[in-house]
XYZ file of C-alpha atoms in Angstrom:
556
model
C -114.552 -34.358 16.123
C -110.644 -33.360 16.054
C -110.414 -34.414 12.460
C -113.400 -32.084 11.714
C -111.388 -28.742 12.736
C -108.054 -30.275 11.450
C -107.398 -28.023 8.502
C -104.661 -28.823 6.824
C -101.683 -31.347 6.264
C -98.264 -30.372 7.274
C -95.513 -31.393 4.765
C -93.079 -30.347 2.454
C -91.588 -28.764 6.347
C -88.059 -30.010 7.310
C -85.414 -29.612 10.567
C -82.223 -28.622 9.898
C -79.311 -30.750 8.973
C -78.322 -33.284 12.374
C -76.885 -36.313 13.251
C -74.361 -36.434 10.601
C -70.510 -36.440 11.381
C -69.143 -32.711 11.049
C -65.837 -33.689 10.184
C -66.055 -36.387 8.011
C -68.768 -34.904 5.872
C -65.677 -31.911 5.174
C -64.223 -32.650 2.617
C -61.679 -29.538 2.715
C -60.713 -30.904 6.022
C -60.177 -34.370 5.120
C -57.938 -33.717 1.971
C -55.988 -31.275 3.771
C -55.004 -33.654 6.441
C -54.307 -36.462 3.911
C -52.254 -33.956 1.372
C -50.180 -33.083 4.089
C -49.464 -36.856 5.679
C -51.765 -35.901 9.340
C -53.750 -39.190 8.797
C -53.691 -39.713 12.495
C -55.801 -37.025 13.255
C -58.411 -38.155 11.042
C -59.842 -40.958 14.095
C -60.017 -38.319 17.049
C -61.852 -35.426 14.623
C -63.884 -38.672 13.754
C -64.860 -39.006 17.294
C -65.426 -35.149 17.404
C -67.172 -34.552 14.370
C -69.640 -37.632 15.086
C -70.869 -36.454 18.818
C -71.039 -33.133 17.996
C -73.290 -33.423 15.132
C -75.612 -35.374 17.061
C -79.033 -33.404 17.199
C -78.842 -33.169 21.211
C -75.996 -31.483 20.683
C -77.439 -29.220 18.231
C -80.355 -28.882 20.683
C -77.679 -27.939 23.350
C -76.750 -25.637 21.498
C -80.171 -23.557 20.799
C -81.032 -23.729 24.537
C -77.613 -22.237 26.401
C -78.347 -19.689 23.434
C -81.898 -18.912 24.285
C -81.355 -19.218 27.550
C -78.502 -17.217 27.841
C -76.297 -16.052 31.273
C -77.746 -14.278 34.298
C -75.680 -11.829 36.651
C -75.724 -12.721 40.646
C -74.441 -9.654 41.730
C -75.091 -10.590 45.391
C -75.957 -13.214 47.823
C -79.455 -13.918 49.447
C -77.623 -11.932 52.613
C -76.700 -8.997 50.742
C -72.686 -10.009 50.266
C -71.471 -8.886 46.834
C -70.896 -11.990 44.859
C -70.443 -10.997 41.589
C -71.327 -14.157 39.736
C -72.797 -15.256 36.389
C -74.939 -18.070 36.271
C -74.997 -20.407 33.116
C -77.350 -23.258 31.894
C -76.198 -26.240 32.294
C -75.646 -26.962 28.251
C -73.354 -24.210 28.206
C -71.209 -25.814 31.150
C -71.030 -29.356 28.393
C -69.359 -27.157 25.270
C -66.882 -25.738 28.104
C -66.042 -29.369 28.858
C -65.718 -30.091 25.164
C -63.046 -27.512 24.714
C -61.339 -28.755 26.949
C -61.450 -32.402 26.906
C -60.615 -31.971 23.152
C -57.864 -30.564 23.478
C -58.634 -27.768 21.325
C -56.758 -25.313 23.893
C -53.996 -27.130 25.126
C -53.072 -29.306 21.683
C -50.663 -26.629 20.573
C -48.602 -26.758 23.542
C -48.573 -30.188 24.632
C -45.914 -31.069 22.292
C -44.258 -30.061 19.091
C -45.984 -32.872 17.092
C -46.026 -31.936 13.144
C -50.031 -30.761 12.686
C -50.820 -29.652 15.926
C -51.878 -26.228 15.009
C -53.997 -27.657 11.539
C -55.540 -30.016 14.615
C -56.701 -27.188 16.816
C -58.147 -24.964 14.077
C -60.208 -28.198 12.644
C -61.199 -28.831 16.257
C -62.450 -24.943 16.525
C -64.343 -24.818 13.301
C -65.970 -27.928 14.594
C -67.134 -26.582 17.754
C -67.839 -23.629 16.990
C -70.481 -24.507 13.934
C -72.939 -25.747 17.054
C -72.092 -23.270 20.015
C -69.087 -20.753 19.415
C -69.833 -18.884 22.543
C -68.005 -21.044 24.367
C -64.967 -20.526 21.939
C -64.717 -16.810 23.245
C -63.003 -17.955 26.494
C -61.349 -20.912 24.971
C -59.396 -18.761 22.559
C -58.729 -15.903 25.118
C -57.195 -19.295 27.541
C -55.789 -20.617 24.564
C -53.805 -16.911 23.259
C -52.509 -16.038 26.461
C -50.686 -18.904 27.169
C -47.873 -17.769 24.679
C -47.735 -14.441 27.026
C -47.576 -15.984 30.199
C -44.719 -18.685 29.210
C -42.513 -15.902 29.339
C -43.508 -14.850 33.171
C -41.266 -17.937 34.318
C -42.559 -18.104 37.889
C -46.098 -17.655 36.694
C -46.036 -19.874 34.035
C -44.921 -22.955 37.064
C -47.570 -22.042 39.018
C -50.079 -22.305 36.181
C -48.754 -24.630 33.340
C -50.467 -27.826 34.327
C -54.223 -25.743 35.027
C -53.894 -23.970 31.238
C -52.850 -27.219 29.602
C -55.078 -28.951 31.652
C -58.168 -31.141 29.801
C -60.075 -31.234 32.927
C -63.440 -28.967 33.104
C -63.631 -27.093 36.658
C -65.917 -24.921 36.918
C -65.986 -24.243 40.768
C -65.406 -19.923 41.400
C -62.323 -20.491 43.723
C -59.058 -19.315 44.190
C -56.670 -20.549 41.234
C -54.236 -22.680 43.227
C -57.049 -24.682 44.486
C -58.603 -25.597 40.844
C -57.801 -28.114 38.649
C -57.799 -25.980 35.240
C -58.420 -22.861 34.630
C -59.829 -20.325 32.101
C -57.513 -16.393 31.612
C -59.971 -13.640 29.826
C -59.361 -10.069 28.499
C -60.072 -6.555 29.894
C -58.895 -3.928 27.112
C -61.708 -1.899 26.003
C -63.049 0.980 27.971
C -66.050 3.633 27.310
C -63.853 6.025 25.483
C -61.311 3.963 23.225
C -62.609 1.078 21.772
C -59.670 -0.116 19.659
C -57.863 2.716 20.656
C -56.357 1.107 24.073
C -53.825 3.960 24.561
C -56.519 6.123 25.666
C -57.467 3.732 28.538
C -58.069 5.430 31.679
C -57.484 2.720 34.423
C -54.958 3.391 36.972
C -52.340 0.660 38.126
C -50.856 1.935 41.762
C -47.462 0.059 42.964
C -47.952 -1.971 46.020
C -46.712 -5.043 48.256
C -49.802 -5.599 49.881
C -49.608 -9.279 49.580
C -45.636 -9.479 49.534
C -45.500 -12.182 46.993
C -42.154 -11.631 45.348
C -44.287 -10.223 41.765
C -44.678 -6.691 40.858
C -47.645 -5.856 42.451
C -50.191 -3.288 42.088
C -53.915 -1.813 42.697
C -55.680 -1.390 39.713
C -58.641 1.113 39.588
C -60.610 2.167 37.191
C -63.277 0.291 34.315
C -63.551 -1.901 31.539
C -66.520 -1.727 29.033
C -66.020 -5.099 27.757
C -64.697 -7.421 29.801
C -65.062 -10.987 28.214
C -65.665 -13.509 30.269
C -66.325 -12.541 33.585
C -66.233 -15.516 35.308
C -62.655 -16.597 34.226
C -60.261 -17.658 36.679
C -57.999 -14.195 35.861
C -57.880 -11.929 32.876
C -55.028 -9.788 30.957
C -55.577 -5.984 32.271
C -54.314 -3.107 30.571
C -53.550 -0.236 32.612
C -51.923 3.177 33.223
C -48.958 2.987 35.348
C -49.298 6.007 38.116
C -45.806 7.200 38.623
C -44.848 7.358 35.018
C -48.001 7.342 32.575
C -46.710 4.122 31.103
C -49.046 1.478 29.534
C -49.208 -2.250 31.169
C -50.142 -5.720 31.201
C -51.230 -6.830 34.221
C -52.298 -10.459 35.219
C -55.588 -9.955 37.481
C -57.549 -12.845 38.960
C -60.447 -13.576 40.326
C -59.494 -14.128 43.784
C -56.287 -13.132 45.007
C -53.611 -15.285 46.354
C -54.535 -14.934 49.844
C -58.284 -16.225 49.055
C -60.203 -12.987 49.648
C -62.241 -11.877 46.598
C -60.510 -9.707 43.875
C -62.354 -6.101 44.293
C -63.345 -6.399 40.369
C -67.292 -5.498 40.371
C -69.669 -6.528 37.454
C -71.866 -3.742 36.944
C -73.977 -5.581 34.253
C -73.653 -7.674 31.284
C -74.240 -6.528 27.839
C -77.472 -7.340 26.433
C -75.249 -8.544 22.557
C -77.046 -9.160 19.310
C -75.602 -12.372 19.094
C -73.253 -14.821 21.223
C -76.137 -14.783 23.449
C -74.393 -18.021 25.641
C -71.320 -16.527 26.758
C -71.299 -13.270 29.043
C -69.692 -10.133 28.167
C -69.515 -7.007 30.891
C -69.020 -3.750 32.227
C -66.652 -3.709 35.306
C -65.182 -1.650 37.389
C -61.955 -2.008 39.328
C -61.684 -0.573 43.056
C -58.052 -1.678 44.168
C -58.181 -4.852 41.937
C -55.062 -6.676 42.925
C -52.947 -7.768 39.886
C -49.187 -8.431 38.549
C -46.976 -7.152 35.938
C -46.808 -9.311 32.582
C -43.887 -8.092 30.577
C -42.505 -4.724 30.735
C -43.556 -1.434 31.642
C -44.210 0.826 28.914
C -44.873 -1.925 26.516
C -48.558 -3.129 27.891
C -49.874 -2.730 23.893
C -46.839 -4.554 22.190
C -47.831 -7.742 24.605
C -51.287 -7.504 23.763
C -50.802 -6.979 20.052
C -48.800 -10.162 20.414
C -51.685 -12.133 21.698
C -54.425 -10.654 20.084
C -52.658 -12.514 16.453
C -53.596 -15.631 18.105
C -57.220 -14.110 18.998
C -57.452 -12.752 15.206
C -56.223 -15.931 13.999
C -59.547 -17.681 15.528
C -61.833 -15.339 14.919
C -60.963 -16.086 11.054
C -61.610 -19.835 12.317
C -64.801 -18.654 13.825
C -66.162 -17.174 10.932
C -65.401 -20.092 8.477
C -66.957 -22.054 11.363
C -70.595 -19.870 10.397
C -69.560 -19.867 6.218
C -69.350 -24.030 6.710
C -72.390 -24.877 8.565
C -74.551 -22.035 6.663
C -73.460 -23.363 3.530
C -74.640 -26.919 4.693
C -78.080 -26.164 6.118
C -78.619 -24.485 2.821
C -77.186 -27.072 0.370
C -79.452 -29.785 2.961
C -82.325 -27.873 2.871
C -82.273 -27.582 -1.109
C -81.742 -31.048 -1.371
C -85.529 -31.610 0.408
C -87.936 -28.409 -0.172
C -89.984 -28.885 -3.201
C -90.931 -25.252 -4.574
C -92.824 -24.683 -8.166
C -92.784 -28.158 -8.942
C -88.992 -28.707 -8.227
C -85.885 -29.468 -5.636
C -84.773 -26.389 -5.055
C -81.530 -27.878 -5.747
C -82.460 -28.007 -9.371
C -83.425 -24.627 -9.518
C -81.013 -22.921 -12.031
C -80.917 -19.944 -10.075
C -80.576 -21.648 -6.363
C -77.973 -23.667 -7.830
C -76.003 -20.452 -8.789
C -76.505 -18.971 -5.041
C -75.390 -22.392 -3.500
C -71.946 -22.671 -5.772
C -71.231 -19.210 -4.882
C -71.536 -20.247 -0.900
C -69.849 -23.558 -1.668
C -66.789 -21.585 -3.258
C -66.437 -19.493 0.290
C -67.062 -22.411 2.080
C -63.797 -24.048 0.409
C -61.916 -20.576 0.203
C -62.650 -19.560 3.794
C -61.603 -23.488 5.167
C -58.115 -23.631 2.982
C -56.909 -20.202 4.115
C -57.622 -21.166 7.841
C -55.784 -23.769 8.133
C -53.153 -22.600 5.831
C -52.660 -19.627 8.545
C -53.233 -22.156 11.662
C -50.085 -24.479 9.786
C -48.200 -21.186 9.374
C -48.575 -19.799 12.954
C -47.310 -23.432 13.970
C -43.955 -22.623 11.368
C -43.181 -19.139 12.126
C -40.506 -19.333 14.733
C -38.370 -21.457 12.041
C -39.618 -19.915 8.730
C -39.389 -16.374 7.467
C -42.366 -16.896 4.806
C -44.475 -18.687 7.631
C -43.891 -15.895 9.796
C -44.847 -12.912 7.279
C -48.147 -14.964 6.513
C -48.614 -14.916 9.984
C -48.331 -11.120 10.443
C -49.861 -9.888 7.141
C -52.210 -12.459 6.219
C -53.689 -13.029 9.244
C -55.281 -9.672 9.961
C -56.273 -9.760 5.646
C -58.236 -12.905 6.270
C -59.935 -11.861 9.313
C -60.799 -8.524 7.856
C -62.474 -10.614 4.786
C -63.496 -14.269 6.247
C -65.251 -12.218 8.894
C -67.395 -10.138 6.629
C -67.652 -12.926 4.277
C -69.731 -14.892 6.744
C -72.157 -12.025 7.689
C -72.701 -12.214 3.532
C -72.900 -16.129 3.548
C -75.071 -16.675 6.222
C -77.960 -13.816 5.382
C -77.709 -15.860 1.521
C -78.009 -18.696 3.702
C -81.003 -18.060 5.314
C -82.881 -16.907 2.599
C -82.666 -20.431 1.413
C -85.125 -21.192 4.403
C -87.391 -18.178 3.537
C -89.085 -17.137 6.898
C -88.205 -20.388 8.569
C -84.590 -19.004 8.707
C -85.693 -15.867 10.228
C -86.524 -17.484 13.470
C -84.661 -17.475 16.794
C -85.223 -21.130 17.909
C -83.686 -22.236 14.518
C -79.253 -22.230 13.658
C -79.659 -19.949 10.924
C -80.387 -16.744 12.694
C -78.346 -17.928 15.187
C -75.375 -18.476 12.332
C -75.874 -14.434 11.299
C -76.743 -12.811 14.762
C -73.220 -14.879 15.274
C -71.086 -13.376 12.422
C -70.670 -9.882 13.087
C -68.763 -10.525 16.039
C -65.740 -11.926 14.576
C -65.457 -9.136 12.543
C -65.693 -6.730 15.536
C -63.782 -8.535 18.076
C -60.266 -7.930 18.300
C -60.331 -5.052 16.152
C -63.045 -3.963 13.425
C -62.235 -4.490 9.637
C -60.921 -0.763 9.312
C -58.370 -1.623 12.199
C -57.364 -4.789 10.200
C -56.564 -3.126 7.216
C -54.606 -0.746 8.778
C -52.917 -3.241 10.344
C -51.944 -5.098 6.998
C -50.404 -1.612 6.142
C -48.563 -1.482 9.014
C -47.053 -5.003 9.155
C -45.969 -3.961 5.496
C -44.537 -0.436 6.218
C -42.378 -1.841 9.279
C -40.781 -4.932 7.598
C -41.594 -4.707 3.429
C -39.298 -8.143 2.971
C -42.724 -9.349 4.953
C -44.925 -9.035 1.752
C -41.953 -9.665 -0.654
C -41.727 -12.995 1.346
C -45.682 -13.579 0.663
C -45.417 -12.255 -2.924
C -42.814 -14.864 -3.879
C -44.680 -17.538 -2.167
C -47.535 -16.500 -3.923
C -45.896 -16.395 -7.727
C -44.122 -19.722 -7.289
C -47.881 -21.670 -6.526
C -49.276 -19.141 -9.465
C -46.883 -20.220 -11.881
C -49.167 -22.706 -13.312
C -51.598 -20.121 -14.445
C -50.610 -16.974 -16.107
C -53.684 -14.466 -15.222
C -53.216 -15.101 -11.646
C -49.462 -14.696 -11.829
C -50.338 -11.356 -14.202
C -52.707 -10.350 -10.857
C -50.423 -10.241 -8.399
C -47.400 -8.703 -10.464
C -50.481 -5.956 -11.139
C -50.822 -5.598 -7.430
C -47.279 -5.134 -6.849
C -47.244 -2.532 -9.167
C -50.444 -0.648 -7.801
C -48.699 -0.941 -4.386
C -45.365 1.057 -5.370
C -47.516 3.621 -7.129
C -49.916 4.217 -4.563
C -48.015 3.256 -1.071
C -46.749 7.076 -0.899
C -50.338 8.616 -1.989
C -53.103 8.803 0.704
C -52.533 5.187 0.976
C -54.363 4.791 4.237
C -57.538 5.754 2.454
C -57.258 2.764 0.200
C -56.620 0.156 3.023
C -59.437 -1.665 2.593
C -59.011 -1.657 -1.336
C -55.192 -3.713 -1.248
C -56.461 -5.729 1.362
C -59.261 -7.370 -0.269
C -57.055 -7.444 -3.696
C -54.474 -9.242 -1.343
C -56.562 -11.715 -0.020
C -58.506 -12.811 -2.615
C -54.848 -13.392 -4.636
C -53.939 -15.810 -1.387
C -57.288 -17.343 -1.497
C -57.080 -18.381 -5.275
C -53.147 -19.453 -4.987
C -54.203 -21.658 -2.189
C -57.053 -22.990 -4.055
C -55.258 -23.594 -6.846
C -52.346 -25.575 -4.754
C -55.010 -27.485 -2.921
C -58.204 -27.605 -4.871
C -59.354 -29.745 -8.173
C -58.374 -27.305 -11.249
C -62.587 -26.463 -11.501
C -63.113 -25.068 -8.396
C -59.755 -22.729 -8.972
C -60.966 -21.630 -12.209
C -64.601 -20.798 -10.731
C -63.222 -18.798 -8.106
C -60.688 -17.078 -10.048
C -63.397 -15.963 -12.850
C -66.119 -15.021 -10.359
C -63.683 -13.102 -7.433
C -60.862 -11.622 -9.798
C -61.078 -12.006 -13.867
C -62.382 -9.413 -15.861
C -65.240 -11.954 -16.544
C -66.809 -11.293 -12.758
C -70.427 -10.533 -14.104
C -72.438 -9.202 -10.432
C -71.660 -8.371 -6.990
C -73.809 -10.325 -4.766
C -73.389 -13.994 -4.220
C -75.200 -16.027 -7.002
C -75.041 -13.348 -9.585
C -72.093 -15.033 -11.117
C -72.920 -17.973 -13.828
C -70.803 -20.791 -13.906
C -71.495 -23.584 -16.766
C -73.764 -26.621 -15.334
C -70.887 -29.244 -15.256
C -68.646 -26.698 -13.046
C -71.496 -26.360 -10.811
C -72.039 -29.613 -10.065
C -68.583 -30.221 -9.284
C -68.425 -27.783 -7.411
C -71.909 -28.177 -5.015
C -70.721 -31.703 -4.907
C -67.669 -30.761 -2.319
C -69.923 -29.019 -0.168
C -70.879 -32.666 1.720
C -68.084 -35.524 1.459
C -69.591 -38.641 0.836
């Protein structure tokens, strides 16, 4: 009787891409490492690459998503609690982060690689569950600020650099390890954290030797609530004077912090990690830095933040590019692969050339931030290349992972499945830490208040382009189009030199790095004169470049 009403066969239907190794199936990754003599990170990314691509954790993944954090505001008795509730798959990526070492790495030691390790380690993690990366790389960028607060950074060094998961809401001295968020934004600034509002009062309340004081006032986005402490800015009240202010969640004489979530933002994506609205009523906190320079000590870690928001978003560019090469590899349409579909093979080398461009610049930048306190060069890619690749690695991956899941067709357009979750994801990056209009700006900046900072890049650039002329003729046009234009409503064309910029550095490091094919595809589709369209798979490459090409995209 069942077979009667069965009507119909299900086939040509398949999963996304799991249980494969994440790392060793990169083949950007794997060459970098070996080019640059870090062989002995291959067997621990191994390890990493091979449980995370298992399809439970996949699976994990989808549910802490779909079932995403709840706010406790109060206790079954009425007492104000304040706490966010997680599922329990979101608790296992928080452990991951950890016990990887993905925070900590960079400060354990001063072993050669340490930074390229990290940012491999992120753009692993974060292609099956970034939302757990949010807190990770707020922990993981204020460590830098609070290294400086010499009694602070005793009291806390072995809880940051800890690889021990604790997730227990208690005081900070009692915990084994501990997680530091960020409260900048409020209602009326946004980016613009000099008009925050929030009052910082002196006080001794607690006589602990620090520079004490009562914070009041809100935040609007105050990422991630349930950290052991966040960074505060705030208005000092005697003088006007903008701070830093190290605020935790309990205060040191184990009575809660008066910080109260008023809800949590209902986000588009990153749907696993909490983001909220607070206010502050007498929030205790302590003075990090100086007074009157609260923004210069959050600029300074917010280039870490930027730095992996860029490794967040090649994070989405890698594993949309892989579903969608998989998928093509399977689904049969009109009588063919749609891996042999002329067309689909043009959209999928167009992906795969991001893929490669968006995974050599990170950890170019991640090797340069781990150089820049002993070389000049390292140090002006750090401050004018880093906000140029965030600007256009972030957007990049909104762009990649729509192409992406068009490859699907409707199955893409599904919540339950990775690829909506991939493009609900991307935006963020580009938002967080400052919106692409902020990071152009900033790349003018960085230029205006040190120029030897893009001479340094420039030269760096020529001497890798020296091997081909029409990318050496590029960037001496750029340099040209700078000094006519830097003096003439040059703010207006921010976002014009920046993508110029950092599609030169993309194609230099490609071209350094990359087989001679893959160059010369990127360099005629992003910057020749013979770029023929404007979306992704509009450009024609012949069949043999394609196939080298698509056949980077999984490392066999």
């Amino acid at each position: 009787m069942n077979n009667l009403w069965k009507t119909h066969e299900v086939n040509n239907q398949f999963d996304e891409l799991t249980d494969y190794n994440l790392f060793a199936t990169d083949t950007v990754m794997n060459e970098y490492l070996k080019q640059y003599n870090l062989e002995n990170y291959i067997s621990i990314l191994q390890n990493t690459g091979a449980k995370l691509g298992t399809k439970e954790s996949f699976e994990k993944g989808t549910r802490c998503n779909l079932l995403g954090p709840t706010l406790k505001a109060f206790d079954r008795k009425g007492n104000r609690i304040d706490q966010v509730e997680f599922h329990p798959d979101w608790h296992y990526f928080m452990s991951e982060a950890k016990k990887t070492g993905l925070i900590s790495f960079p400060y354990e030691n001063n072993q050669k690689g340490r930074w390229v390790f990290a940012a491999m380690n992120f753009i692993l993690q974060s292609q099956v569950e970034p939302g757990a990366l949010c807190p990770a790389t707020m922990t993981q960028a204020s460590i830098p600020l609070i290294q400086k607060e010499e009694r602070l950074w005793d009291e806390l060094k072995s809880k940051l650099l800890s690889r021990e998961y604790d997730e227990r809401d208690i005081p900070v001295k009692d915990k084994k390890s501990i997680w530091i968020g960020m409260g900048m934004t409020e209602k009326q600034g946004g980016s613009d954290v000099r008009s925050n509002t929030t009052i910082a009062k002196r006080s001794n309340i607690l006589n602990t030797g620090y520079k004490e004081f009562l914070l009041t006032g809100h935040k609007w986005f105050f990422s991630a609530p349930m950290c052991d402490a966040h960074l505060v800015v705030a208005q000092i009240e005697d003088n006007g004077q903008l701070a830093c202010f190290y605020v935790p969640r309990w205060k040191p004489n184990g009575d809660k912090n008066p910080i109260e979530i008023q809800r949590l933002k209902e986000k588009i994506g990153n749907n696993s990690n909490s983001s909220s609205e607070v206010e502050f009523k007498n929030a205790w906190g302590i003075l990090i830095g100086e007074e009157g320079r609260g923004i210069p000590t959050i600029i300074e870690m917010a280039t870490f933040t930027r730095l992996n928001c860029v490794l967040g978003a090649t994070a989405i560019i890698r594993q949309a590019t892989v579903q969608a090469y998989s998928y093509a590899l399977k689904r049969m349409v009109f009588g063919k692969k749609l891996i042999d579909q002329p067309l689909m093979r043009s959209v999928l080398t167009e992906l795969a050339l991001e893929n490669e461009a968006a995974s050599i610049t990170s950890l170019f930048l991640a090797d340069n931030f781990e150089n820049s306190d002993s070389s000049e060069t390292a140090k002006a890619f750090r401050r004018t290349i880093t906000p140029a690749a965030k600007y256009w690695i972030c957007k990049k991956s909104i762009e990649v992972s729509a192409e992406a899941m068009e490859v699907f067709g409707g199955n893409g357009y599904v919540n339950d499945g990775i690829m909506a979750r991939l493009f609900k994801e991307a935006p963020v990056n580009s938002i967080w830490e400052g919106s692409g209009n902020v990071m152009c700006l900033d790349v003018l900046r960085s230029i205006k208040k040190d120029p030897n900072d893009l001479k340094l890049v420039f030269d760096y650039l020529l001497e890798i382009a020296q091997k081909d002329s029409g990318l050496t003729n590029q960037i001496k046009v750029l340099k040209q189009w700078l000094q006519d234009n830097i003096e003439t409503n040059f703010e207006a064309k921010a976002r014009l030199f920046t993508e110029q910029l950092i599609l030169i550095v993309q194609a230099c490091l490609l071209l350094k790095h990359s087989p001679k094919e893959v160059f010369q595809a990127f360099y005629d589709t992003r910057l020749n004169s013979t770029k023929q369209g404007h979306f992704l798979g509009s450009n024609v490459l012949t069949p043999e470049v394609t196939t080298i090409v698509l056949s980077r995209i999984i490392n066999h």
